[in-house]
Each structure stands twice: as C-alpha cells, then as structure tokens.
Amino acid sequence: MARLYSASRALLRRLSSNRHAFPPARALSSAINGSGYHVGGGPSFMRGTVFWEPNKPLTVEDFHMPRPKSGELLIKTKACGVCHSDLHVMKGELPFSSPCVVGHEITGEIVEHGAHTDSGITKRFPIGTHVVGAFIMPCGNCFFCVKGQEDLCEAFFAYNRAKGTLYDGETRLFLRSNGKPVYMYSMGGLAEYCVVPANALAVLPNTLPYSESAILGCAVFTAYGAMRNAAKLRAGDSVAVIGVGGVGSSCLQIARAFGASEIIAVDVLDEKLQSAKLLGATHTINAMEEDVVDKIKEITQGMGVDVAIEALGKASTFVQCTKSVRDGGKAVIIGLAATNVMGEVDITRLVRRQVKIIGSYGARARQDLPQIVKLAEAGIFNLQNSVSRKCKFEETNKAFEDLNNGKIIGRAVVEIM
C-alpha cells in the first residue's frame, strides 16, 4: 500500500504540473447474426442498438454509415460500457429523445476525420489511433468551456442531453430502412461506428486493452471528477462511498490513488463489499445489517468522514451521505435519480456546521481524460479488477437486465468489434 501510494503521488504531481424487471434479451439476441461490415471497403451501412420506448428491449437496426462534420471523428467502436445512466433512460426514469442509440463510454479506432477539421486535431488523432471517449463531450467554445468548466458545457446539455443531437442541432444517425433520424445519447456508443467531437477524445496507448479501457470515459471519469474537482480530495482525508457499483467502485480506486487514509465502502451486497476491499476499501458496511451513519461515526471516532460520495441517486442514501460527513465536510452527490426524486437535508446543521453539499456529473474531458488514461497506464488504476464481465454484442439486453437486477459486480462491457 505504501509503495502504491508513493507511486500514485509521484504520478499525480506530474499530472498536476503538465425498479422494474428489465425486459428479456430475446429481441436483441434474435436480431444479431453477424456483421459483414468492414471499414476497409468504405462501408455504407452499420448496425446499432436502438431504444424505442421505456421498458422495451433494445433492437439492432441497420444505419447509414454516420458521417463526421468539422471537428468530429468517426470511430470504429471496439467496446462500450454498460452503465446505469443508460438503464435510467431505458426505464423511462430519465427523459430522453427517442428512438435513440444509448451507450456513452467507448473505446475504438479513428477511421475518418470530418471535412474541414483543424489540422491540429488531425495531427493529434491520425487515422488508426486508438482512443477513449468521454461521455461529456465539450464544445470548447461556450462560456463554461472557455472557463475550463467543461463538465458544465452549455452545448452538451442544450443539444445532446436535451435533444439527442450534436451541436449543429442534428443527429448523425439515420436508419437504412427509411432514412429517419435516430438520436444519440452522448455519441451513441452501442453501435459499430460512432461520431465523436474531438474535444471528447483522448489517445489510448496500445498497451491498454480496448475492452477494460472503455470504463475510463464514464465510470472512472465520473469518479475522478467527483474526487479531484468536486471534493478536492487531499492525502490523509477519510472517504465514504455509498453504493459501490461501476462508478462507486471507481471512486474507491481514485480515493486510494489520492492517498485517502480511511476508505469506507457501503453497499447492500456482501459480494460487492468483498470486491471493494480489492479496490482500496479499508472498511466495509452492509447497509442491510448496520446503521450506515452510526457505523461511519464509529469508524471515524465520532467525527464523520471528510468526504462522502453518494453514487446511487436515492433519497435515502442522499440523507445517509449528508449525515455521514464531519463538520465542515463535503457530501458529493453523483448518483442520478429518477425524475422528481427529492432529498431531505437538516438545514440548521448545514448552516451551523458548514456542511457542503456538492453535485458532480463528471470530469473535464480535455483536462482530465488524458490524466485518467495515465493513471490506468501506470497501473495505479486497475482496470482488470474493475471490469467483471465482458459481453458479446448480442448479449447487450441481458447485460442491462442483469445490471437492473443487481447481478453485475463492478462494470460490464460490451465488446462490439
């Protein structure tokens, strides 16, 4: 642990300087029976998984090959993570334009530059480059991007999250059968190819595998943003992570890399808590068996933690998070909740004891994603321990069904090509 912490600090110094059962899988499984599309011959079509309406299976459809525009790159998708954010959309808990292609944490290979793309981008990302994509795709030009707050990018929220398009107000996805548009959740990564703004990409070293590295663009990206930018975690801080799924388990590793002293993992599944110990947890709490707040106070000699992370998006865990921090501590909320879910807070304690409640959606692609890749390349963030399942394209619905039913420990990844 001492050697790992020492290596982590050395690298970080260098970085600083530079609710219902999901429908069965039958529709997706029966729809996929071999690709037959290849970039080498300049393909005209590709396959992608389409979300049509809540609580219905994804289906695989043929699309016209998407074409990137200026500042955008066409990626041959190699892998895409299976994330709760997609599941929220698929269950109707997060409103989003439909039909759409979900999937927002990807790795792949650059196969085309958009016309009139700046030479600086083409030199940084030549054809054939391995890349990882961040789910927050900054425009680079809005008020927040100019200030370095790319995680608040106005264009991303106004166009992609509100309308399912890129920043000219248009999608890049059109069905082969009738030419109708299909919207994009981030880049629409559960497809054989996807169009991604260059600002959302980082070079992936050839030494890092495509499949495991897909989680860098969301699970790890979100954890890094919460710890570094929102919590401003310092060496020696104590941390509690409530909910240790894909993002929460990534928070454990980031906390360890940043030198946290006590790292407390909270969940309701013993299997997840056992895995949490491998990822840096010094203490574990089963919330079905113990009072979370009382136990955290006991571990911290009655103080509470310096930083508590809520990674589930539930009203009950929001309360646990805010009550678990010490006076002057930080409660960082990263779990997305269903529409209209509200969290209660003790206002008097918030005021008198200076408790800080901070929302954090992700990190900053241009600043943070290259640093996250370096953490993985150095082995400080262990990708192999984070990815517990690799699925075939035809198993995508089954992966989301298992995610919904709590059967996935860590993160599942769909291997696409």
Tab-separated table of C-alpha atoms in Angstrom:
chain	number	residue	atom	x	y	z
A	1	MET	CA	0.000	0.000	0.000
A	2	ALA	CA	2.854	2.379	0.856
A	3	ARG	CA	4.567	1.734	-2.482
A	4	LEU	CA	1.269	2.194	-4.345
A	5	TYR	CA	0.553	5.455	-2.550
A	6	SER	CA	4.085	6.727	-3.231
A	7	ALA	CA	3.780	5.880	-6.922
A	8	SER	CA	0.336	7.480	-7.033
A	9	ARG	CA	1.560	10.724	-5.535
A	10	ALA	CA	4.533	10.874	-7.893
A	11	LEU	CA	2.324	10.440	-10.940
A	12	LEU	CA	-0.302	12.878	-9.660
A	13	ARG	CA	2.380	15.515	-9.156
A	14	ARG	CA	3.456	15.044	-12.765
A	15	LEU	CA	-0.145	15.212	-13.946
A	16	SER	CA	-0.786	18.393	-11.999
A	17	SER	CA	2.175	20.002	-13.479
A	18	ASN	CA	1.613	19.344	-17.072
A	19	ARG	CA	-37.180	-0.639	-10.001
A	20	HIS	CA	-38.995	-2.963	-12.608
A	21	ALA	CA	-37.517	-6.164	-14.008
A	22	PHE	CA	-35.970	-5.318	-17.331
A	23	PRO	CA	-37.461	-6.992	-20.419
A	24	PRO	CA	-35.857	-10.195	-21.727
A	25	ALA	CA	-32.983	-10.263	-24.175
A	26	ARG	CA	-34.814	-12.100	-26.960
A	27	ALA	CA	-35.243	-9.093	-29.302
A	28	LEU	CA	-31.562	-8.223	-29.345
A	29	SER	CA	-30.346	-11.814	-29.394
A	30	SER	CA	-32.506	-12.758	-32.359
A	31	ALA	CA	-31.664	-9.596	-34.265
A	32	ILE	CA	-27.896	-10.103	-34.423
A	33	ASN	CA	-26.349	-12.834	-36.541
A	34	GLY	CA	-23.054	-11.493	-37.888
A	35	SER	CA	-21.877	-8.129	-39.060
A	36	GLY	CA	-20.364	-8.335	-42.523
A	37	TYR	CA	-19.445	-4.633	-42.487
A	38	HIS	CA	-15.812	-3.617	-42.870
A	39	VAL	CA	-14.146	-0.232	-42.915
A	40	GLY	CA	-11.521	-1.255	-45.426
A	41	GLY	CA	-14.010	-1.234	-48.297
A	42	GLY	CA	-15.635	2.030	-47.279
A	43	PRO	CA	-18.858	0.596	-45.826
A	44	SER	CA	-22.160	2.305	-46.442
A	45	PHE	CA	-24.010	0.768	-43.524
A	46	MET	CA	-23.534	-0.295	-39.924
A	47	ARG	CA	-25.500	-1.803	-37.056
A	48	GLY	CA	-26.574	-0.102	-33.849
A	49	THR	CA	-28.809	-0.897	-30.872
A	50	VAL	CA	-31.947	1.237	-30.698
A	51	PHE	CA	-34.018	2.239	-27.679
A	52	TRP	CA	-37.597	2.862	-28.835
A	53	GLU	CA	-39.673	3.245	-25.669
A	54	PRO	CA	-39.365	2.612	-21.929
A	55	ASN	CA	-39.210	-0.969	-20.670
A	56	LYS	CA	-38.947	-2.482	-24.127
A	57	PRO	CA	-35.930	-4.423	-25.403
A	58	LEU	CA	-33.300	-2.729	-27.484
A	59	THR	CA	-33.336	-3.840	-31.107
A	60	VAL	CA	-30.499	-3.938	-33.600
A	61	GLU	CA	-31.057	-1.889	-36.732
A	62	ASP	CA	-29.100	-1.110	-39.874
A	63	PHE	CA	-27.976	2.501	-40.231
A	64	HIS	CA	-26.452	4.556	-42.975
A	65	MET	CA	-22.789	4.973	-42.084
A	66	PRO	CA	-22.592	8.119	-39.904
A	67	ARG	CA	-20.518	10.946	-41.330
A	68	PRO	CA	-18.473	13.249	-39.089
A	69	LYS	CA	-18.507	17.003	-39.602
A	70	SER	CA	-15.831	19.583	-38.866
A	71	GLY	CA	-14.126	18.932	-35.539
A	72	GLU	CA	-15.615	15.439	-35.321
A	73	LEU	CA	-14.119	11.987	-35.824
A	74	LEU	CA	-15.642	8.702	-36.939
A	75	ILE	CA	-14.724	5.924	-34.543
A	76	LYS	CA	-14.828	2.201	-35.228
A	77	THR	CA	-16.251	1.163	-31.874
A	78	LYS	CA	-14.393	-1.622	-30.105
A	79	ALA	CA	-16.102	-1.668	-26.709
A	80	CYS	CA	-18.830	0.152	-24.786
A	81	GLY	CA	-19.595	0.072	-21.070
A	82	VAL	CA	-22.959	-0.937	-19.603
A	83	CYS	CA	-23.972	1.965	-17.368
A	84	HIS	CA	-26.852	2.807	-15.036
A	85	SER	CA	-27.353	6.118	-16.861
A	86	ASP	CA	-28.359	4.199	-19.992
A	87	LEU	CA	-30.592	1.998	-17.855
A	88	HIS	CA	-32.324	5.072	-16.394
A	89	VAL	CA	-33.138	6.171	-19.954
A	90	MET	CA	-34.290	2.690	-20.962
A	91	LYS	CA	-36.653	2.508	-17.969
A	92	GLY	CA	-38.091	5.969	-18.609
A	93	GLU	CA	-36.611	7.402	-15.416
A	94	LEU	CA	-34.557	9.998	-17.291
A	95	PRO	CA	-36.438	11.692	-20.133
A	96	PHE	CA	-34.551	11.495	-23.438
A	97	SER	CA	-35.429	11.775	-27.119
A	98	SER	CA	-36.359	8.514	-28.804
A	99	PRO	CA	-35.665	6.489	-30.790
A	100	CYS	CA	-32.033	6.730	-29.770
A	101	VAL	CA	-28.827	4.747	-29.573
A	102	VAL	CA	-27.603	4.537	-25.978
A	103	GLY	CA	-24.084	3.761	-24.787
A	104	HIS	CA	-21.715	6.522	-23.773
A	105	GLU	CA	-18.363	5.105	-22.607
A	106	ILE	CA	-16.394	3.802	-25.561
A	107	THR	CA	-13.045	2.847	-26.948
A	108	GLY	CA	-12.240	2.477	-30.601
A	109	GLU	CA	-10.096	3.323	-33.582
A	110	ILE	CA	-10.229	6.513	-35.652
A	111	VAL	CA	-11.234	5.768	-39.238
A	112	GLU	CA	-12.264	9.193	-40.589
A	113	HIS	CA	-11.849	12.908	-39.907
A	114	GLY	CA	-14.740	15.262	-40.553
A	115	ALA	CA	-14.344	17.591	-43.539
A	116	HIS	CA	-12.551	20.866	-42.741
A	117	THR	CA	-11.354	19.543	-39.382
A	118	ASP	CA	-8.494	21.627	-37.986
A	119	SER	CA	-5.024	20.288	-38.781
A	120	GLY	CA	-4.156	20.336	-35.087
A	121	ILE	CA	-6.854	17.735	-34.484
A	122	THR	CA	-5.855	15.528	-37.410
A	123	LYS	CA	-2.220	15.575	-36.274
A	124	ARG	CA	-3.181	14.722	-32.704
A	125	PHE	CA	-5.567	11.980	-33.828
A	126	PRO	CA	-4.277	10.430	-37.079
A	127	ILE	CA	-6.230	7.645	-38.781
A	128	GLY	CA	-5.720	4.381	-36.918
A	129	THR	CA	-5.225	5.987	-33.496
A	130	HIS	CA	-6.696	4.110	-30.547
A	131	VAL	CA	-8.932	6.407	-28.496
A	132	VAL	CA	-11.197	6.534	-25.471
A	133	GLY	CA	-14.244	8.810	-25.408
A	134	ALA	CA	-15.693	10.821	-22.519
A	135	PHE	CA	-19.452	10.871	-22.116
A	136	ILE	CA	-19.461	14.660	-21.561
A	137	MET	CA	-18.468	15.967	-24.980
A	138	PRO	CA	-17.431	19.634	-24.576
A	139	CYS	CA	-17.982	22.093	-27.413
A	140	GLY	CA	-14.896	24.066	-26.393
A	141	ASN	CA	-16.489	27.431	-27.185
A	142	CYS	CA	-19.253	28.172	-24.677
A	143	PHE	CA	-18.989	30.279	-21.513
A	144	PHE	CA	-18.175	27.288	-19.308
A	145	CYS	CA	-15.758	25.575	-21.694
A	146	VAL	CA	-13.760	28.791	-22.062
A	147	LYS	CA	-13.549	28.995	-18.252
A	148	GLY	CA	-12.287	25.412	-18.071
A	149	GLN	CA	-15.557	24.065	-16.647
A	150	GLU	CA	-16.219	21.638	-19.483
A	151	ASP	CA	-18.403	19.452	-17.290
A	152	LEU	CA	-20.982	22.275	-17.470
A	153	CYS	CA	-20.728	22.702	-21.271
A	154	GLU	CA	-23.818	24.597	-22.423
A	155	ALA	CA	-23.930	22.965	-25.853
A	156	PHE	CA	-23.693	19.442	-24.451
A	157	PHE	CA	-26.701	19.933	-22.190
A	158	ALA	CA	-28.715	22.120	-24.584
A	159	TYR	CA	-28.246	19.869	-27.611
A	160	ASN	CA	-27.156	16.367	-26.652
A	161	ARG	CA	-28.909	15.844	-23.346
A	162	ALA	CA	-31.968	17.949	-24.229
A	163	LYS	CA	-32.367	16.974	-27.898
A	164	GLY	CA	-30.184	13.931	-28.603
A	165	THR	CA	-28.102	15.714	-31.238
A	166	LEU	CA	-24.646	17.128	-31.743
A	167	TYR	CA	-24.018	20.839	-31.646
A	168	ASP	CA	-25.386	21.829	-35.033
A	169	GLY	CA	-28.751	20.523	-33.821
A	170	GLU	CA	-28.568	17.378	-35.966
A	171	THR	CA	-28.028	13.714	-35.208
A	172	ARG	CA	-25.513	11.683	-37.206
A	173	LEU	CA	-27.656	8.538	-37.152
A	174	PHE	CA	-30.206	7.653	-39.843
A	175	LEU	CA	-31.964	4.325	-40.338
A	176	ARG	CA	-31.096	2.431	-43.501
A	177	SER	CA	-34.685	1.255	-43.979
A	178	ASN	CA	-36.388	4.643	-44.240
A	179	GLY	CA	-33.772	7.344	-43.592
A	180	LYS	CA	-35.465	8.502	-40.396
A	181	PRO	CA	-33.249	10.115	-37.732
A	182	VAL	CA	-32.253	8.308	-34.555
A	183	TYR	CA	-30.960	10.345	-31.629
A	184	MET	CA	-27.659	9.963	-29.791
A	185	TYR	CA	-27.162	9.520	-26.044
A	186	SER	CA	-23.705	11.128	-25.933
A	187	MET	CA	-22.063	9.555	-29.001
A	188	GLY	CA	-24.479	6.611	-29.221
A	189	GLY	CA	-21.761	4.122	-28.406
A	190	LEU	CA	-23.666	0.845	-28.689
A	191	ALA	CA	-23.098	0.763	-32.419
A	192	GLU	CA	-20.380	-0.460	-34.742
A	193	TYR	CA	-19.326	3.118	-35.503
A	194	CYS	CA	-19.944	6.423	-33.758
A	195	VAL	CA	-19.213	10.100	-34.357
A	196	VAL	CA	-17.448	11.883	-31.502
A	197	PRO	CA	-16.331	15.530	-31.189
A	198	ALA	CA	-12.537	15.574	-30.963
A	199	ASN	CA	-12.727	17.516	-27.683
A	200	ALA	CA	-14.178	14.418	-26.004
A	201	LEU	CA	-11.364	12.051	-27.007
A	202	ALA	CA	-8.003	11.062	-25.587
A	203	VAL	CA	-5.366	8.842	-27.129
A	204	LEU	CA	-5.418	5.320	-25.706
A	205	PRO	CA	-1.958	3.728	-25.575
A	206	ASN	CA	-1.692	0.456	-27.470
A	207	THR	CA	-0.643	-1.180	-24.196
A	208	LEU	CA	-4.132	-0.666	-22.733
A	209	PRO	CA	-6.873	-3.093	-23.834
A	210	TYR	CA	-9.946	-1.793	-25.617
A	211	SER	CA	-12.494	-3.671	-23.500
A	212	GLU	CA	-11.379	-2.756	-19.995
A	213	SER	CA	-10.437	0.794	-21.024
A	214	ALA	CA	-13.994	1.645	-22.112
A	215	ILE	CA	-14.888	2.416	-18.486
A	216	LEU	CA	-12.367	5.264	-18.400
A	217	GLY	CA	-14.830	7.517	-20.237
A	218	CYS	CA	-17.654	7.359	-17.689
A	219	ALA	CA	-17.209	5.202	-14.577
A	220	VAL	CA	-13.659	6.394	-13.923
A	221	PHE	CA	-14.270	9.820	-15.499
A	222	THR	CA	-17.178	10.429	-13.100
A	223	ALA	CA	-15.217	9.203	-10.080
A	224	TYR	CA	-12.208	11.343	-10.961
A	225	GLY	CA	-14.372	14.448	-11.368
A	226	ALA	CA	-16.040	13.815	-8.010
A	227	MET	CA	-12.786	13.282	-6.130
A	228	ARG	CA	-10.465	15.786	-7.778
A	229	ASN	CA	-12.724	18.622	-8.906
A	230	ALA	CA	-15.729	18.476	-6.563
A	231	ALA	CA	-14.302	17.094	-3.305
A	232	LYS	CA	-10.740	18.329	-3.922
A	233	LEU	CA	-9.620	15.244	-2.041
A	234	ARG	CA	-6.306	15.534	-0.206
A	235	ALA	CA	-3.898	12.932	1.099
A	236	GLY	CA	-4.981	11.832	4.561
A	237	ASP	CA	-8.685	12.594	4.059
A	238	SER	CA	-11.244	10.000	5.109
A	239	VAL	CA	-13.802	8.935	2.496
A	240	ALA	CA	-17.083	7.017	2.470
A	241	VAL	CA	-18.557	5.748	-0.805
A	242	ILE	CA	-22.240	4.830	-0.626
A	243	GLY	CA	-23.016	2.401	-3.439
A	244	VAL	CA	-20.045	0.542	-4.914
A	245	GLY	CA	-21.221	-0.383	-8.388
A	246	GLY	CA	-19.316	0.675	-11.501
A	247	VAL	CA	-18.869	4.338	-10.559
A	248	GLY	CA	-18.694	3.809	-6.801
A	249	SER	CA	-16.011	1.145	-7.101
A	250	SER	CA	-14.029	3.525	-9.312
A	251	CYS	CA	-14.296	6.117	-6.524
A	252	LEU	CA	-12.570	3.666	-4.189
A	253	GLN	CA	-9.585	3.338	-6.513
A	254	ILE	CA	-9.337	7.083	-7.107
A	255	ALA	CA	-9.502	7.722	-3.351
A	256	ARG	CA	-6.682	5.240	-2.813
A	257	ALA	CA	-4.615	6.836	-5.582
A	258	PHE	CA	-5.062	10.262	-3.983
A	259	GLY	CA	-3.861	8.973	-0.612
A	260	ALA	CA	-7.075	8.794	1.420
A	261	SER	CA	-6.467	7.429	4.917
A	262	GLU	CA	-9.743	5.631	5.611
A	263	ILE	CA	-11.877	4.437	2.700
A	264	ILE	CA	-15.290	3.130	3.729
A	265	ALA	CA	-17.384	1.173	1.211
A	266	VAL	CA	-21.155	0.965	1.782
A	267	ASP	CA	-23.485	-1.392	-0.082
A	268	VAL	CA	-26.194	-3.983	0.493
A	269	LEU	CA	-24.422	-6.902	-1.212
A	270	ASP	CA	-21.591	-8.724	0.534
A	271	GLU	CA	-20.137	-9.756	-2.834
A	272	LYS	CA	-19.703	-6.114	-3.807
A	273	LEU	CA	-18.183	-5.318	-0.433
A	274	GLN	CA	-15.662	-8.146	-0.808
A	275	SER	CA	-14.652	-6.770	-4.203
A	276	ALA	CA	-14.407	-3.296	-2.660
A	277	LYS	CA	-11.575	-4.495	-0.435
A	278	LEU	CA	-9.515	-5.334	-3.528
A	279	LEU	CA	-10.074	-1.807	-4.838
A	280	GLY	CA	-8.896	0.065	-1.762
A	281	ALA	CA	-11.637	-0.064	0.877
A	282	THR	CA	-10.219	-0.191	4.398
A	283	HIS	CA	-13.665	-0.724	5.952
A	284	THR	CA	-16.965	-2.078	4.622
A	285	ILE	CA	-20.545	-1.605	5.816
A	286	ASN	CA	-23.524	-3.710	4.773
A	287	ALA	CA	-26.388	-1.212	4.890
A	288	MET	CA	-28.903	-4.037	5.371
A	289	GLU	CA	-27.222	-5.101	8.602
A	290	GLU	CA	-25.877	-1.907	10.189
A	291	ASP	CA	-26.882	1.734	10.540
A	292	VAL	CA	-24.670	3.430	7.973
A	293	VAL	CA	-24.302	6.799	9.691
A	294	ASP	CA	-23.667	5.306	13.137
A	295	LYS	CA	-21.066	2.901	11.779
A	296	ILE	CA	-19.226	5.611	9.854
A	297	LYS	CA	-19.152	7.746	13.006
A	298	GLU	CA	-17.792	4.765	14.952
A	299	ILE	CA	-15.012	4.175	12.414
A	300	THR	CA	-14.047	7.861	12.484
A	301	GLN	CA	-14.080	8.240	16.290
A	302	GLY	CA	-17.371	10.105	16.239
A	303	MET	CA	-16.311	12.728	13.699
A	304	GLY	CA	-17.702	11.582	10.375
A	305	VAL	CA	-15.711	11.469	7.150
A	306	ASP	CA	-14.066	14.361	5.359
A	307	VAL	CA	-15.778	13.362	2.104
A	308	ALA	CA	-18.844	11.194	1.478
A	309	ILE	CA	-19.846	10.128	-2.033
A	310	GLU	CA	-23.443	9.204	-2.888
A	311	ALA	CA	-23.399	7.023	-6.026
A	312	LEU	CA	-26.945	5.637	-6.156
A	313	GLY	CA	-29.322	8.560	-6.680
A	314	LYS	CA	-31.786	7.556	-3.965
A	315	ALA	CA	-33.425	9.818	-1.385
A	316	SER	CA	-32.437	7.522	1.494
A	317	THR	CA	-28.761	7.360	0.528
A	318	PHE	CA	-28.700	11.125	-0.040
A	319	VAL	CA	-29.644	11.541	3.630
A	320	GLN	CA	-27.019	8.996	4.700
A	321	CYS	CA	-24.397	10.859	2.701
A	322	THR	CA	-25.117	14.279	4.193
A	323	LYS	CA	-25.266	12.881	7.740
A	324	SER	CA	-22.024	10.917	7.363
A	325	VAL	CA	-19.681	13.870	6.884
A	326	ARG	CA	-17.897	15.684	9.686
A	327	ASP	CA	-18.488	19.343	10.496
A	328	GLY	CA	-17.097	21.278	7.549
A	329	GLY	CA	-17.077	18.095	5.456
A	330	LYS	CA	-18.217	17.557	1.879
A	331	ALA	CA	-21.121	15.438	0.674
A	332	VAL	CA	-20.654	14.859	-3.068
A	333	ILE	CA	-23.715	13.618	-4.947
A	334	ILE	CA	-23.001	11.764	-8.199
A	335	GLY	CA	-25.878	9.274	-8.457
A	336	LEU	CA	-28.572	10.193	-10.978
A	337	ALA	CA	-32.104	9.932	-9.617
A	338	ALA	CA	-35.405	9.290	-11.308
A	339	THR	CA	-37.372	12.413	-12.236
A	340	ASN	CA	-38.774	14.351	-9.244
A	341	VAL	CA	-36.851	12.409	-6.574
A	342	MET	CA	-36.100	14.843	-3.741
A	343	GLY	CA	-33.560	14.589	-0.931
A	344	GLU	CA	-34.058	15.924	2.605
A	345	VAL	CA	-31.388	17.836	4.480
A	346	ASP	CA	-31.068	19.222	8.017
A	347	ILE	CA	-30.834	22.921	7.151
A	348	THR	CA	-29.750	24.080	10.613
A	349	ARG	CA	-26.832	21.628	10.708
A	350	LEU	CA	-25.942	22.553	7.144
A	351	VAL	CA	-25.674	26.208	8.168
A	352	ARG	CA	-24.154	25.935	11.637
A	353	ARG	CA	-21.664	23.156	10.923
A	354	GLN	CA	-20.757	24.335	7.406
A	355	VAL	CA	-21.548	21.069	5.669
A	356	LYS	CA	-21.014	21.365	1.928
A	357	ILE	CA	-23.307	19.520	-0.492
A	358	ILE	CA	-21.846	19.384	-3.986
A	359	GLY	CA	-23.287	17.911	-7.157
A	360	SER	CA	-20.847	16.345	-9.601
A	361	TYR	CA	-21.811	14.917	-13.005
A	362	GLY	CA	-18.426	14.085	-14.492
A	363	ALA	CA	-14.940	15.370	-15.166
A	364	ARG	CA	-13.439	17.693	-17.797
A	365	ALA	CA	-12.578	15.844	-20.970
A	366	ARG	CA	-9.688	17.897	-22.318
A	367	GLN	CA	-8.075	18.416	-18.909
A	368	ASP	CA	-8.860	15.212	-17.062
A	369	LEU	CA	-9.284	12.352	-19.540
A	370	PRO	CA	-5.584	12.235	-20.562
A	371	GLN	CA	-4.637	12.158	-16.874
A	372	ILE	CA	-7.102	9.343	-16.201
A	373	VAL	CA	-5.529	7.360	-19.045
A	374	LYS	CA	-2.104	7.872	-17.448
A	375	LEU	CA	-3.367	6.530	-14.123
A	376	ALA	CA	-4.510	3.375	-15.916
A	377	GLU	CA	-1.327	3.115	-17.965
A	378	ALA	CA	0.772	3.306	-14.788
A	379	GLY	CA	-1.313	0.593	-13.136
A	380	ILE	CA	-2.407	2.931	-10.348
A	381	PHE	CA	-5.989	2.458	-11.511
A	382	ASN	CA	-6.513	-1.284	-12.007
A	383	LEU	CA	-8.798	-1.837	-14.987
A	384	GLN	CA	-8.829	-5.624	-14.773
A	385	ASN	CA	-10.253	-5.574	-11.240
A	386	SER	CA	-12.932	-3.077	-12.282
A	387	VAL	CA	-14.460	-4.946	-15.230
A	388	SER	CA	-16.231	-8.074	-14.064
A	389	ARG	CA	-17.996	-9.126	-17.253
A	390	LYS	CA	-17.407	-8.904	-20.991
A	391	CYS	CA	-20.447	-9.391	-23.202
A	392	LYS	CA	-20.960	-10.039	-26.876
A	393	PHE	CA	-22.967	-7.537	-28.900
A	394	GLU	CA	-25.908	-9.944	-28.964
A	395	GLU	CA	-25.899	-10.108	-25.151
A	396	THR	CA	-26.495	-6.386	-24.622
A	397	ASN	CA	-30.082	-6.704	-23.401
A	398	LYS	CA	-29.097	-9.484	-20.991
A	399	ALA	CA	-26.319	-7.274	-19.609
A	400	PHE	CA	-28.770	-4.448	-18.896
A	401	GLU	CA	-31.250	-6.900	-17.394
A	402	ASP	CA	-28.573	-8.180	-15.021
A	403	LEU	CA	-27.493	-4.628	-14.197
A	404	ASN	CA	-31.079	-3.783	-13.310
A	405	ASN	CA	-31.314	-6.843	-11.069
A	406	GLY	CA	-28.067	-6.134	-9.210
A	407	LYS	CA	-26.214	-9.107	-10.695
A	408	ILE	CA	-23.213	-7.205	-12.039
A	409	ILE	CA	-20.326	-6.547	-9.676
A	410	GLY	CA	-18.245	-3.602	-10.879
A	411	ARG	CA	-18.736	-2.920	-14.577
A	412	ALA	CA	-19.852	-4.930	-17.598
A	413	VAL	CA	-18.523	-4.091	-21.049
A	414	VAL	CA	-19.973	-4.942	-24.464
A	415	GLU	CA	-17.309	-5.985	-26.974
A	416	ILE	CA	-18.515	-4.713	-30.330
A	417	MET	CA	-15.841	-5.339	-32.989
